[in-house]
Amino acid sequence: MDEREYVLIRGTVEQIVFYNQENGYAVLRLNAEDGAEVTATGTFPNIGLGEEVILTGTWVTHPSYGEQFATEAFERRLPSSVRGIAEYLGSGLIRGVGPRLASRIAEKFGEDTFDVLAYEPERLTAIRGITEKKAREIGRQFTEQNEMRLLMDFLAEHGLPVSLTPLLYKRLHDSAIDALCENPYLLCDPYYDVDFKLADGLAMELGLSLLSDERADAGVLYTLVFNLDNGHTFIPVEKLTAAVCSLLSDDDVLFDEDRALASIARLRERGRLVCEHIAGRDAVYLRDMHDAEAYLAEMLGSMAEKNYAYDFDVDELLSALVMDSEVPYSETQKLAITTAARNGLVILTGGPGTGKTTTVRGILQVFEALGLNTLLAAPTGRAAKRLSDLTGMEAKTIHRLLEAGFGVGGRTAFARNLTNPLECDAVILDEVSMVDITLMQALIEALPHGARLVLVGDADQLPPVGPGNFLRDIIGSHRVPTIQLTDIFRQAQQSDIVMNAHAVNEGRMPVPSGADGDFFFMKRSDPAAVIETVAQLCSYRLPNHYGLLPSQIQVLSPAKRQGSGTIALNRRLQEALNPPSEEKLEKRFGDWIFREGDRVMQVRNNYDIIWEKRENEEQGTGVFNGDVGEILQIFPRQECMVIRFDDRIATYTYDMLGELELAYAVTVHKSQGSEFDAVVLALSDSLPRRLLTRNILYTAITRAKQLLVIVGSQDVVAYMVGNNQKGRRYSALKARLREEQPSQPAL
């Protein structure tokens, strides 16, 4: 039985001691009605100075901060006094309105100020310094803030993350609340990334039926979208219905297979799903996934059959180029170069030290001799930079190459597409193992007619984070000309990193180096010991012994949250490498502290961020998932920070910090496509078994150029070497490329 005594307090917000932008949690100082000063804690989304609030909650005693009012519910009203209005407007709520201008506005219009801002902003021009344009902008911002406050209050009231507010408002504007009341399951759209149970809870609070068609349809779509992150382009119908029934059933309602099948049929009728028998399965696709897979099969098959004829002796040209080259090409490398010269689509694959980069240089040389305009691309910024460094030519990320931006509904759109193709004769794409089918579809669509494509990658590395298993599928189809480099060059044989990577890939235990080698193992099993050893290695042991800068060392872990995962590692590494200092400003956001000098990673694509290159005053937009940078400066009054990503400088406002994570340690998945001078791999024995696989270990080892140190349990390494399970992905690209014709719809 709850014996707490609930109290109601009325007061005015005098100070915001702490505010979490991510979830709205705040610590406030209130001037209560009776004149007392009250410290109140709770969730107060978008709270502003001067606001009048009515709080319901209980008094508690904090061991460090004394008596506080723990708020469980609150109502707010805009301030009514001239002073309160001035404080509210001048608190940074509206850009361009500081405390001085806010006071002049409040004194001019008094209690009518908010009505003027909302309905007659043109009257603001009566105040010196406010033009008609600025008056309209102040009115627009005030209206937008009010609408967002109402939306925040609605989300907080129903236990939903207030961080959804800008996303919902950007797409739905002032109709967001009505749209949520009509269909709470719109939150399951990947754009919002809300767990189905949260949307389902809102639906229940709003009184919607547990057996409604809307709930069933949302459950089917959510299950398919959720499994895109598991790499599946489709789900077999029997597995889909079982998953949907489990998701939608509870103690009160049993959701049966017939209802799930009816929902699938309904969604198929509306064009949201495609059902067909393919690859021996009755498959259910999201429409976009089916179209991407079918399109790729058709286009790749056509490109693979394209052969180029020349009005001169190509063999003579190729022989001359090989003879003049300072590089002694192997027979397989020569075959790769000639195949690329003659075919519309070629795959070049192989492990570390087998000469992929040298072969790419040779292909570029031949393409140049043939007069081809060639573009270079890779999935991530670091992979593109590495490709540029190795070839001496500019390489771009696929997103930048295709000029990515926001399309309808906040989804990705590419300026380079079927109607506005790239201006080139050939594209060489590196690190193809990372590319999912939707991004590959976008690239193929943007190729001009007759352009050739060279795909370079290591099929033994991790599959893409997104849907499909593109590189393995097209190699396995035996439809596309594929050159596999297997010989390890003599220089690469000197590296224990390279030799151990191949050993692991073949199922053999890696062998540590001698004193002068580049592959070391430090036995630790307890997660705390692993983390502490990693911190010592990065902060002084490796810098002192090898002359490495901490910025040249990248810590990797298979996991994010458990044991020696990246969250625990980042906290300790930040403490060791960039501790608090009076000379460094910092900003707390959620559970993290971001400090000047911190290494950070962008964790989702953002096409709107403006960046500049100060050395040549070049400007552009877009920072993408996996880009790593350093916090240069934090500006508390402007509520923003400046971050350098390689040679690009970008400004982040505080409400964008949810897109950043500390990057002293990153997961092996996030490191794919990058190489680092030194890698420290943390492998404690408490990591999740599902992440302890051979291809994760192989991928981690191949990220290191000069030095690799494994800190952890030898048993974990042995388990990973022996665990060659590659999680099954439901994909039919290989079957389609083999010209397996789908039958009539299965449902």
XYZ file of C-alpha atoms in Angstrom:
747
model
C 0.000 0.000 0.000
C 1.322 3.446 -0.954
C 1.582 5.507 2.260
C 3.336 8.500 0.728
C 1.741 11.862 1.374
C 1.162 13.734 -1.877
C 1.479 17.512 -1.788
C 0.542 20.243 -4.259
C 2.915 23.201 -4.725
C 2.401 26.347 -6.812
C 5.345 28.482 -7.798
C 7.462 30.216 -10.432
C 10.627 28.806 -12.025
C 13.498 30.986 -10.806
C 16.454 28.836 -11.861
C 17.066 25.709 -13.953
C 19.890 24.006 -12.061
C 20.098 21.017 -14.385
C 18.284 19.999 -17.563
C 18.643 16.804 -19.610
C 17.847 17.598 -23.247
C 17.325 13.915 -23.998
C 14.528 13.052 -21.572
C 13.422 16.355 -20.035
C 14.592 15.500 -16.501
C 15.402 18.694 -14.585
C 16.296 20.132 -11.212
C 14.500 23.460 -10.634
C 14.577 26.230 -8.081
C 11.063 27.525 -7.498
C 9.746 30.616 -5.790
C 6.694 29.082 -4.104
C 3.440 30.951 -3.474
C 4.247 31.260 0.217
C 7.634 32.823 -0.578
C 9.687 29.722 0.202
C 12.468 28.562 -2.109
C 11.870 24.974 -3.263
C 14.191 22.563 -5.061
C 12.066 20.354 -7.330
C 13.118 17.341 -9.378
C 11.236 15.522 -12.108
C 10.500 15.460 -15.832
C 9.739 18.991 -17.077
C 10.004 18.969 -20.873
C 11.162 22.277 -22.382
C 10.671 24.145 -19.096
C 11.499 27.862 -19.160
C 12.438 30.525 -16.649
C 9.487 32.490 -15.323
C 6.944 29.752 -15.985
C 4.240 29.291 -13.364
C 3.852 25.634 -12.392
C 1.606 23.495 -10.230
C 3.481 20.416 -8.990
C 2.125 17.240 -7.421
C 4.570 15.000 -5.587
C 6.258 14.173 -2.296
C 8.996 15.582 -0.121
C 12.204 13.511 -0.039
C 15.595 13.936 1.583
C 18.563 13.552 -0.754
C 21.726 12.295 1.046
C 23.872 15.031 -0.548
C 21.469 17.841 -1.481
C 19.005 17.759 1.389
C 15.253 18.297 1.122
C 13.775 18.176 -2.384
C 10.329 17.949 -3.914
C 10.024 14.815 -6.098
C 7.497 15.734 -8.773
C 5.239 13.051 -10.228
C 2.855 15.297 -12.188
C 2.824 18.941 -13.128
C 0.824 21.599 -14.913
C 2.320 24.741 -16.334
C 1.141 28.167 -17.279
C 2.973 30.863 -19.137
C 4.074 33.648 -16.780
C 1.653 36.525 -16.292
C 3.811 39.195 -14.644
C 5.970 41.573 -16.684
C 9.081 40.302 -14.920
C 8.131 36.653 -15.498
C 7.370 37.277 -19.163
C 10.728 39.031 -19.620
C 12.611 36.169 -17.927
C 10.775 33.595 -20.020
C 11.432 35.304 -23.367
C 15.029 36.142 -22.472
C 15.993 32.636 -21.328
C 17.160 31.595 -24.817
C 13.759 30.289 -25.865
C 13.720 32.432 -29.022
C 16.864 32.952 -31.062
C 17.763 36.607 -31.355
C 15.832 37.666 -28.236
C 18.182 38.211 -25.313
C 17.344 39.462 -21.797
C 17.502 43.158 -22.762
C 15.194 42.898 -25.791
C 12.887 40.557 -23.857
C 12.492 43.185 -21.121
C 11.613 45.874 -23.685
C 8.993 43.605 -25.293
C 7.454 42.693 -21.909
C 7.380 46.316 -20.741
C 5.780 47.454 -24.002
C 2.964 44.901 -24.162
C 2.648 43.734 -20.537
C 0.145 40.915 -19.953
C -0.799 40.976 -23.662
C 2.742 40.028 -24.761
C 2.016 36.390 -25.561
C -1.144 37.248 -27.492
C 0.848 39.775 -29.524
C 3.562 37.197 -30.286
C 1.020 34.564 -31.287
C -1.526 36.606 -33.232
C -0.119 40.073 -34.031
C 3.691 39.772 -34.232
C 3.816 42.725 -36.648
C 3.154 44.998 -33.632
C 6.684 44.189 -32.423
C 7.996 46.656 -35.016
C 6.938 49.403 -32.606
C 10.099 48.516 -30.654
C 13.243 50.083 -32.049
C 15.530 47.572 -33.744
C 12.807 45.050 -34.675
C 12.175 44.943 -38.413
C 9.104 43.421 -40.036
C 11.145 40.346 -40.965
C 12.469 39.917 -37.425
C 8.979 40.438 -35.965
C 7.576 37.654 -38.142
C 10.458 35.363 -37.192
C 9.960 36.011 -33.449
C 6.246 35.269 -33.835
C 6.958 32.108 -35.805
C 9.420 30.814 -33.220
C 7.056 31.591 -30.347
C 4.188 29.729 -32.041
C 6.446 26.801 -32.830
C 7.681 26.671 -29.224
C 4.113 26.656 -27.915
C 3.126 23.836 -30.249
C 6.204 21.850 -29.298
C 5.506 22.444 -25.587
C 2.026 20.978 -26.012
C 3.484 17.998 -27.869
C 6.152 17.498 -25.194
C 3.525 17.599 -22.466
C 1.466 15.013 -24.349
C 4.464 12.691 -24.727
C 5.525 13.097 -21.091
C 1.962 12.487 -19.866
C 1.922 9.153 -21.699
C 5.431 8.067 -20.713
C 6.956 8.505 -24.167
C 10.470 9.935 -24.747
C 10.295 13.711 -25.060
C 13.240 13.425 -27.462
C 10.618 12.416 -30.059
C 9.277 15.977 -30.082
C 11.502 17.479 -32.821
C 11.080 14.404 -35.043
C 7.286 14.409 -34.720
C 7.061 18.160 -35.137
C 9.330 18.182 -38.183
C 7.110 15.679 -39.973
C 3.621 16.460 -38.599
C 3.826 20.047 -37.281
C 0.807 21.157 -35.231
C -1.202 18.056 -36.203
C 1.176 15.695 -34.366
C -1.039 15.119 -31.319
C -4.137 14.494 -33.464
C -2.162 12.074 -35.627
C -0.905 10.165 -32.565
C -4.408 9.922 -31.130
C -5.724 8.613 -34.436
C -2.894 6.094 -34.955
C -0.342 5.670 -32.128
C 1.425 3.009 -34.175
C 2.860 5.614 -36.519
C 5.628 5.792 -33.905
C 6.835 2.388 -35.128
C 8.057 4.003 -38.343
C 11.887 3.633 -38.460
C 12.103 7.445 -38.608
C 11.004 7.582 -34.950
C 12.669 4.312 -33.862
C 10.164 3.659 -31.035
C 9.730 0.182 -29.580
C 6.371 -1.365 -30.447
C 5.484 -1.831 -26.775
C 5.672 1.922 -26.168
C 3.361 2.672 -29.089
C 1.099 -0.168 -27.981
C 0.961 1.299 -24.472
C -0.162 4.656 -25.866
C -2.848 2.899 -27.910
C -4.141 1.137 -24.807
C -4.213 4.409 -22.831
C -6.220 5.967 -25.651
C -8.710 3.091 -25.507
C -7.957 1.362 -28.812
C -8.911 -2.308 -29.163
C -6.271 -5.015 -28.688
C -7.824 -6.840 -31.652
C -8.079 -3.878 -34.029
C -6.897 -4.198 -37.608
C -4.654 -1.178 -37.043
C -2.836 -2.976 -34.214
C -2.453 -6.163 -36.252
C -1.117 -4.307 -39.284
C 1.286 -2.307 -37.137
C 2.534 -5.542 -35.536
C 3.265 -7.147 -38.915
C 5.048 -4.066 -40.276
C 7.014 -3.561 -37.060
C 8.229 -7.174 -37.092
C 9.444 -6.881 -40.688
C 11.112 -3.497 -40.083
C 12.709 -4.728 -36.846
C 14.234 -7.675 -38.695
C 15.874 -5.411 -41.268
C 18.406 -4.684 -38.511
C 19.020 -8.430 -38.289
C 19.907 -8.385 -41.982
C 16.759 -10.047 -43.316
C 15.257 -8.777 -46.575
C 12.234 -11.048 -46.052
C 10.762 -13.306 -43.375
C 9.293 -16.760 -44.124
C 5.543 -16.542 -43.578
C 5.447 -19.180 -40.830
C 8.159 -17.381 -38.836
C 6.504 -14.014 -39.389
C 3.091 -15.140 -38.145
C 4.657 -16.781 -35.078
C 6.586 -13.604 -34.229
C 3.519 -11.386 -34.718
C 1.329 -13.634 -32.541
C 3.954 -13.521 -29.789
C 4.235 -9.736 -30.063
C 0.487 -9.048 -29.960
C -0.637 -11.622 -27.397
C -0.771 -10.995 -23.659
C -2.543 -12.329 -20.565
C -5.866 -10.889 -21.725
C -5.733 -11.451 -25.481
C -4.614 -14.409 -27.573
C -3.703 -13.192 -31.041
C -3.945 -16.161 -33.414
C -2.319 -17.087 -36.714
C -5.468 -16.454 -38.755
C -5.512 -12.796 -37.662
C -1.837 -12.462 -38.584
C -2.447 -14.006 -42.017
C -5.438 -11.725 -42.541
C -3.266 -8.719 -41.744
C -0.552 -9.879 -44.180
C -3.195 -10.278 -46.900
C -4.629 -6.839 -46.112
C -1.211 -5.163 -46.276
C -0.370 -6.999 -49.488
C -3.622 -5.757 -51.015
C -2.626 -2.186 -50.116
C 0.785 -2.637 -51.732
C 2.723 -2.451 -48.457
C 3.933 -6.082 -48.667
C 4.967 -8.527 -51.385
C 4.512 -12.283 -50.946
C 6.156 -14.832 -53.225
C 7.770 -18.256 -53.229
C 11.518 -17.719 -53.644
C 14.686 -19.510 -52.516
C 12.547 -22.428 -51.353
C 10.509 -20.245 -48.990
C 7.100 -18.585 -48.867
C 8.588 -15.152 -48.331
C 6.971 -11.955 -47.033
C 8.758 -8.720 -47.987
C 8.277 -5.080 -47.267
C 7.588 -3.565 -50.686
C 10.821 -1.528 -50.703
C 12.953 -4.559 -49.846
C 11.394 -6.691 -52.565
C 11.826 -3.982 -55.161
C 15.470 -3.397 -54.165
C 16.356 -7.078 -54.324
C 14.562 -7.685 -57.636
C 16.076 -4.541 -59.182
C 19.608 -5.491 -58.128
C 19.244 -9.016 -59.514
C 18.078 -7.685 -62.861
C 20.682 -4.932 -63.163
C 23.657 -6.917 -61.845
C 22.816 -9.812 -64.134
C 22.707 -7.469 -67.099
C 25.956 -5.699 -66.149
C 27.733 -9.027 -65.587
C 26.959 -10.054 -69.169
C 28.269 -6.785 -70.635
C 31.545 -7.146 -72.556
C 33.476 -4.245 -74.062
C 35.085 -4.352 -77.493
C 37.810 -1.923 -78.601
C 39.076 -0.781 -81.967
C 42.672 -1.400 -80.878
C 44.620 -4.277 -79.371
C 43.726 -4.215 -75.666
C 46.080 -7.093 -74.842
C 48.993 -5.086 -76.221
C 47.962 -2.065 -74.137
C 47.637 -4.165 -70.997
C 50.958 -5.889 -71.573
C 52.680 -2.525 -72.022
C 51.175 -1.182 -68.802
C 52.218 -4.260 -66.870
C 55.735 -4.155 -68.325
C 56.145 -0.452 -67.503
C 54.842 -0.861 -63.957
C 57.264 -0.905 -61.055
C 54.957 -3.419 -59.367
C 55.445 -7.136 -60.160
C 51.822 -8.226 -60.642
C 50.899 -11.846 -59.981
C 49.021 -13.778 -62.647
C 45.799 -13.437 -60.641
C 46.257 -9.687 -60.376
C 46.841 -9.451 -64.135
C 43.651 -11.464 -64.648
C 41.743 -9.025 -62.403
C 43.023 -6.015 -64.365
C 42.178 -7.505 -67.772
C 38.753 -8.673 -66.549
C 37.945 -5.145 -65.323
C 38.980 -3.749 -68.718
C 36.673 -6.084 -70.615
C 33.603 -6.499 -68.386
C 30.818 -4.293 -67.105
C 30.885 -5.751 -63.589
C 33.784 -7.348 -61.703
C 34.302 -8.444 -58.099
C 37.798 -8.284 -56.603
C 38.036 -10.058 -53.261
C 40.732 -11.299 -50.889
C 42.111 -11.031 -47.381
C 44.789 -8.693 -45.980
C 48.174 -8.692 -47.706
C 46.894 -10.287 -50.919
C 47.350 -7.173 -53.041
C 43.840 -5.763 -53.482
C 45.096 -2.165 -53.290
C 47.905 -2.791 -55.788
C 45.383 -4.383 -58.151
C 43.018 -1.418 -57.806
C 45.879 0.916 -58.739
C 46.513 -1.223 -61.815
C 42.832 -1.108 -62.782
C 42.855 2.678 -62.392
C 45.909 2.904 -64.617
C 44.204 0.843 -67.326
C 40.972 2.839 -67.051
C 42.971 6.039 -67.451
C 44.706 4.634 -70.534
C 41.299 3.721 -71.942
C 40.139 7.314 -71.408
C 37.570 6.403 -68.745
C 36.416 8.940 -66.174
C 36.534 6.883 -62.966
C 35.036 7.685 -59.559
C 36.139 6.076 -56.289
C 33.773 5.406 -53.384
C 33.511 3.596 -50.048
C 30.742 3.191 -47.451
C 32.308 5.304 -44.664
C 34.338 8.485 -44.378
C 37.375 6.692 -42.997
C 37.244 4.019 -45.690
C 36.997 6.727 -48.359
C 39.959 8.617 -46.880
C 42.011 5.420 -46.769
C 41.161 4.696 -50.420
C 42.200 8.244 -51.341
C 45.517 7.872 -49.517
C 46.267 4.515 -51.174
C 45.387 5.542 -54.736
C 46.238 9.248 -54.795
C 42.757 10.001 -56.166
C 39.784 11.580 -54.429
C 37.353 9.039 -52.996
C 33.953 9.868 -51.533
C 31.490 8.090 -49.332
C 28.580 6.603 -51.264
C 26.276 9.149 -49.599
C 28.426 12.084 -50.719
C 28.926 10.622 -54.174
C 25.151 10.380 -54.596
C 24.565 13.796 -52.943
C 22.362 12.462 -50.161
C 19.754 14.582 -48.425
C 16.362 14.383 -46.733
C 13.407 13.387 -48.879
C 9.686 13.134 -48.189
C 8.934 12.228 -44.567
C 12.534 12.612 -43.436
C 13.743 9.627 -45.458
C 17.013 9.554 -47.365
C 16.906 10.951 -50.890
C 19.728 11.105 -53.419
C 20.178 13.925 -55.910
C 22.067 11.493 -58.146
C 19.579 8.922 -59.391
C 17.943 7.458 -62.495
C 17.006 10.875 -63.879
C 20.207 12.636 -62.780
C 22.984 10.043 -63.071
C 26.620 10.375 -62.095
C 28.977 11.853 -64.668
C 31.423 8.997 -65.096
C 32.405 5.952 -67.146
C 33.324 3.708 -64.203
C 33.018 3.424 -60.430
C 35.330 1.484 -58.134
C 33.643 0.737 -54.797
C 35.768 -0.447 -51.868
C 34.696 -2.267 -48.653
C 31.635 -3.716 -50.374
C 31.016 -6.197 -47.536
C 29.601 -3.241 -45.556
C 27.032 -2.198 -48.164
C 23.383 -3.216 -47.738
C 20.981 -3.734 -50.624
C 19.168 -0.395 -50.289
C 22.367 1.635 -50.582
C 23.604 -0.565 -53.410
C 20.298 -0.056 -55.219
C 20.788 3.721 -54.963
C 24.308 3.463 -56.396
C 23.287 1.230 -59.310
C 20.371 3.538 -60.119
C 22.773 6.488 -60.329
C 25.190 4.797 -62.744
C 24.914 6.158 -66.277
C 24.033 3.684 -69.021
C 27.072 1.632 -70.040
C 29.193 2.552 -66.999
C 31.224 -0.248 -65.501
C 31.487 -1.157 -61.843
C 34.357 -2.739 -59.903
C 33.404 -4.079 -56.467
C 36.274 -4.583 -53.992
C 35.913 -6.260 -50.610
C 36.614 -9.105 -48.233
C 33.653 -11.491 -48.041
C 34.981 -13.003 -44.789
C 34.479 -9.756 -42.885
C 31.260 -8.856 -41.113
C 28.114 -8.510 -43.221
C 26.430 -5.090 -43.457
C 24.488 -3.671 -40.535
C 21.512 -3.184 -42.849
C 19.461 -5.701 -44.834
C 20.899 -8.293 -47.172
C 24.215 -10.073 -47.573
C 25.154 -8.380 -50.810
C 28.805 -9.336 -51.392
C 28.463 -12.966 -50.296
C 25.247 -13.377 -52.294
C 26.659 -12.134 -55.583
C 29.866 -14.156 -55.163
C 27.809 -17.227 -54.252
C 25.584 -16.804 -57.292
C 28.562 -17.509 -59.638
C 26.887 -15.087 -62.035
C 29.321 -12.180 -61.672
C 33.001 -12.397 -62.776
C 34.918 -12.780 -59.496
C 38.665 -12.647 -58.974
C 39.823 -13.926 -55.591
C 43.334 -13.008 -54.494
C 44.781 -15.692 -52.225
C 48.578 -15.340 -52.356
C 50.039 -13.359 -49.452
C 52.818 -11.113 -50.691
C 56.268 -11.503 -49.184
C 56.237 -8.099 -47.520
C 52.863 -8.851 -45.894
C 54.236 -12.165 -44.627
C 56.542 -10.147 -42.351
C 53.467 -8.952 -40.428
C 52.109 -11.167 -37.671
C 48.880 -9.146 -37.901
C 48.364 -10.281 -41.501
C 49.443 -13.888 -40.889
C 47.294 -14.226 -37.766
C 44.291 -12.734 -39.562
C 44.569 -15.499 -42.155
C 45.124 -18.100 -39.429
C 41.941 -17.033 -37.643
C 40.019 -17.024 -40.911
C 41.124 -20.628 -41.464
C 40.094 -21.659 -37.934
C 43.555 -21.654 -36.331
C 44.579 -19.890 -33.112
C 46.620 -16.701 -33.561
C 50.225 -16.849 -32.355
C 51.577 -13.859 -30.384
C 54.704 -12.105 -31.672
C 58.118 -11.994 -30.128
C 59.453 -8.791 -28.617
C 59.908 -7.035 -31.966
C 56.609 -8.137 -33.475
C 53.254 -6.450 -33.977
C 50.724 -8.907 -32.456
C 50.501 -9.246 -28.669
C 48.240 -10.867 -26.109
C 47.748 -9.736 -22.492
C 45.839 -12.302 -20.457
C 43.054 -10.826 -18.363
C 39.623 -12.321 -17.670
C 37.806 -10.050 -15.229
C 36.098 -7.136 -17.077
C 37.416 -4.577 -14.585
C 40.982 -5.823 -15.095
C 40.558 -5.759 -18.868
C 39.252 -2.173 -18.797
C 42.014 -0.964 -16.481
C 44.742 -2.599 -18.593
C 43.285 -1.048 -21.758
C 43.335 2.389 -20.087
C 46.987 1.941 -19.126
C 47.949 0.830 -22.623
C 46.279 3.832 -24.256
C 47.353 6.488 -21.781
C 51.046 5.733 -21.314
C 52.310 2.210 -22.053
C 51.925 2.218 -25.848
C 52.753 5.948 -26.243
C 55.915 5.544 -24.160
C 57.096 2.300 -25.783
C 56.123 2.889 -29.426
C 55.908 6.694 -29.628
C 52.247 6.487 -30.589
C 49.858 9.338 -29.911
C 46.650 8.328 -28.100
C 44.779 9.501 -31.211
C 46.569 6.778 -33.217
C 45.227 4.041 -30.929
C 41.701 2.702 -31.357
C 40.082 0.469 -28.756
C 37.619 -2.121 -30.074
C 35.120 -4.424 -28.396
C 32.564 -6.853 -29.828
C 29.876 -5.487 -27.480
C 28.478 -2.158 -26.425
C 26.917 -2.735 -23.033
C 28.115 -5.885 -21.295
C 31.447 -6.666 -19.602
C 34.269 -4.849 -21.342
C 31.859 -3.243 -23.788
C 32.389 0.188 -25.298
C 30.217 2.071 -22.778
C 32.372 1.048 -19.792
C 35.561 1.410 -21.817
C 34.685 4.930 -22.971
C 34.002 6.118 -19.435
C 37.376 4.861 -18.215
C 39.280 6.033 -21.305
C 37.768 9.511 -21.105
C 38.899 9.665 -17.486
C 42.410 8.510 -18.454
C 42.907 10.446 -21.707
C 40.808 13.579 -21.238
C 40.048 14.111 -17.548
C 38.083 17.094 -16.163
C 40.031 20.331 -16.226
C 39.377 23.961 -15.381
C 40.704 24.744 -18.860
C 38.172 22.495 -20.616
C 34.461 23.167 -20.830
C 32.060 20.223 -20.786
C 28.398 19.474 -21.369
C 26.403 16.702 -19.692
C 23.874 15.056 -21.980
C 21.920 12.082 -20.679
C 24.366 9.648 -19.114
C 27.349 11.136 -20.931
C 29.671 14.063 -20.413
C 31.058 15.616 -23.589
C 34.277 17.549 -22.958
C 36.532 19.688 -25.116
C 39.158 17.363 -26.571
C 36.915 14.276 -26.546
C 36.908 11.850 -29.459
C 33.311 11.380 -30.651
C 31.445 9.456 -33.336
C 28.342 10.412 -35.309
C 25.924 7.486 -34.939
C 23.263 8.313 -37.529
C 23.163 10.039 -40.891
C 22.415 13.754 -40.675
C 22.200 15.469 -44.036
C 21.510 18.948 -42.631
C 24.715 19.567 -40.651
C 26.739 22.308 -42.350
C 30.509 21.846 -42.400
C 33.389 23.870 -43.761
C 37.010 23.300 -44.653
C 38.780 26.307 -43.247
C 41.949 25.960 -45.314
C 40.070 26.536 -48.601
C 36.729 27.922 -47.347
C 34.868 25.002 -48.963
C 31.410 24.333 -47.490
C 29.082 21.362 -47.629
C 26.404 19.514 -45.693
C 26.084 16.102 -44.104
C 27.840 14.147 -41.375
C 27.264 10.414 -41.553
C 27.019 7.364 -39.351
C 30.530 6.282 -38.330
C 32.279 9.640 -38.880
C 34.763 10.243 -36.031
C 35.744 13.703 -34.819
C 37.138 15.740 -31.938
C 35.303 18.338 -29.859
C 37.267 21.554 -30.335
C 35.177 24.076 -28.396
C 31.990 24.234 -26.335
C 29.971 27.454 -26.165
C 27.541 27.272 -23.186
C 25.750 30.585 -23.864
C 25.137 29.696 -27.499
C 24.327 26.088 -26.471
C 26.517 24.547 -29.143
C 29.875 22.898 -29.723
C 32.344 22.811 -32.618
C 33.620 19.438 -33.806
C 36.381 18.645 -36.304
C 35.868 15.607 -38.538
C 39.244 15.144 -40.262
C 39.461 18.356 -42.357
C 35.805 19.392 -41.871
C 34.514 21.639 -39.076
C 30.863 21.343 -37.990
C 28.758 23.049 -35.319
C 26.368 20.975 -33.191
C 23.614 22.541 -31.100
C 22.878 20.826 -27.793
C 19.676 19.240 -29.091
C 21.804 17.289 -31.617
C 24.006 15.606 -29.008
C 21.868 12.462 -29.088
C 23.545 11.780 -32.451
C 26.997 11.528 -30.835
C 28.802 8.929 -28.745
C 32.268 8.918 -27.222
C 34.622 7.083 -29.581
C 37.733 6.219 -27.575
C 36.281 2.711 -27.861
C 33.947 1.557 -30.647
C 32.365 -1.754 -31.540
C 34.015 -3.948 -34.142
C 30.962 -3.391 -36.348
C 31.443 0.393 -36.184
C 35.163 0.059 -36.983
C 34.549 -1.728 -40.271
C 35.969 0.121 -43.243
C 38.603 1.855 -41.103
C 42.254 1.119 -40.400
C 44.186 2.349 -37.364
C 47.894 2.508 -36.580
C 47.272 0.541 -33.380
C 44.281 -1.469 -32.183
C 43.597 -2.654 -28.651
C 40.920 -5.361 -28.628
C 39.096 -5.901 -25.300
C 37.829 -9.488 -24.866
C 36.677 -10.193 -21.317
C 34.931 -13.478 -20.549
C 31.588 -11.822 -19.730
C 30.827 -10.678 -23.275
C 27.650 -12.002 -24.954
C 28.329 -15.324 -26.696
C 26.372 -14.316 -29.788
C 29.024 -11.648 -30.471
C 31.994 -13.973 -30.007
C 32.356 -15.166 -33.589
C 35.252 -15.847 -35.918
C 34.353 -13.120 -38.393
C 34.159 -10.496 -35.598
C 37.659 -11.501 -34.424
C 38.939 -11.562 -38.024
C 37.449 -8.135 -38.762
C 38.943 -6.678 -35.563
C 42.433 -8.001 -36.367
C 42.331 -6.610 -39.907
C 41.646 -3.083 -38.589
C 45.248 -2.789 -37.281
C 48.081 -1.529 -39.506
C 51.145 -1.499 -37.234
C 50.194 -2.974 -33.871
C 47.500 -5.171 -32.342
C 47.110 -5.951 -28.645
C 44.407 -8.327 -27.437
C 43.558 -7.792 -23.775
C 41.394 -10.549 -22.414
C 40.801 -14.225 -21.939
C 42.546 -16.800 -24.110
C 39.458 -18.980 -23.743
C 37.380 -16.231 -25.351
C 39.813 -16.024 -28.285
C 39.701 -19.822 -28.696
C 35.894 -19.759 -28.597
C 35.768 -17.055 -31.272
C 38.193 -18.922 -33.529
C 36.076 -22.070 -33.242
C 32.740 -20.299 -33.689
C 32.366 -19.926 -37.445
C 28.619 -19.493 -37.270
C 27.433 -16.653 -39.451
C 23.923 -15.737 -38.446
C 21.529 -16.752 -41.187
C 20.066 -13.915 -43.197
C 16.887 -14.376 -45.184
C 17.829 -13.004 -48.586
C 16.985 -14.165 -52.093
C 19.451 -12.098 -54.129
C 21.641 -15.134 -54.796
C 18.620 -17.158 -55.950
C 17.420 -14.333 -58.199
C 20.868 -13.949 -59.750
C 20.839 -17.664 -60.480
C 17.740 -16.876 -62.514
C 15.450 -18.800 -60.219
C 12.027 -17.603 -61.327
C 9.516 -16.782 -58.564
C 6.223 -18.618 -58.739
C 2.808 -17.145 -58.215
C 2.162 -15.344 -54.899
C 2.103 -17.787 -52.008
C -0.661 -16.038 -50.121
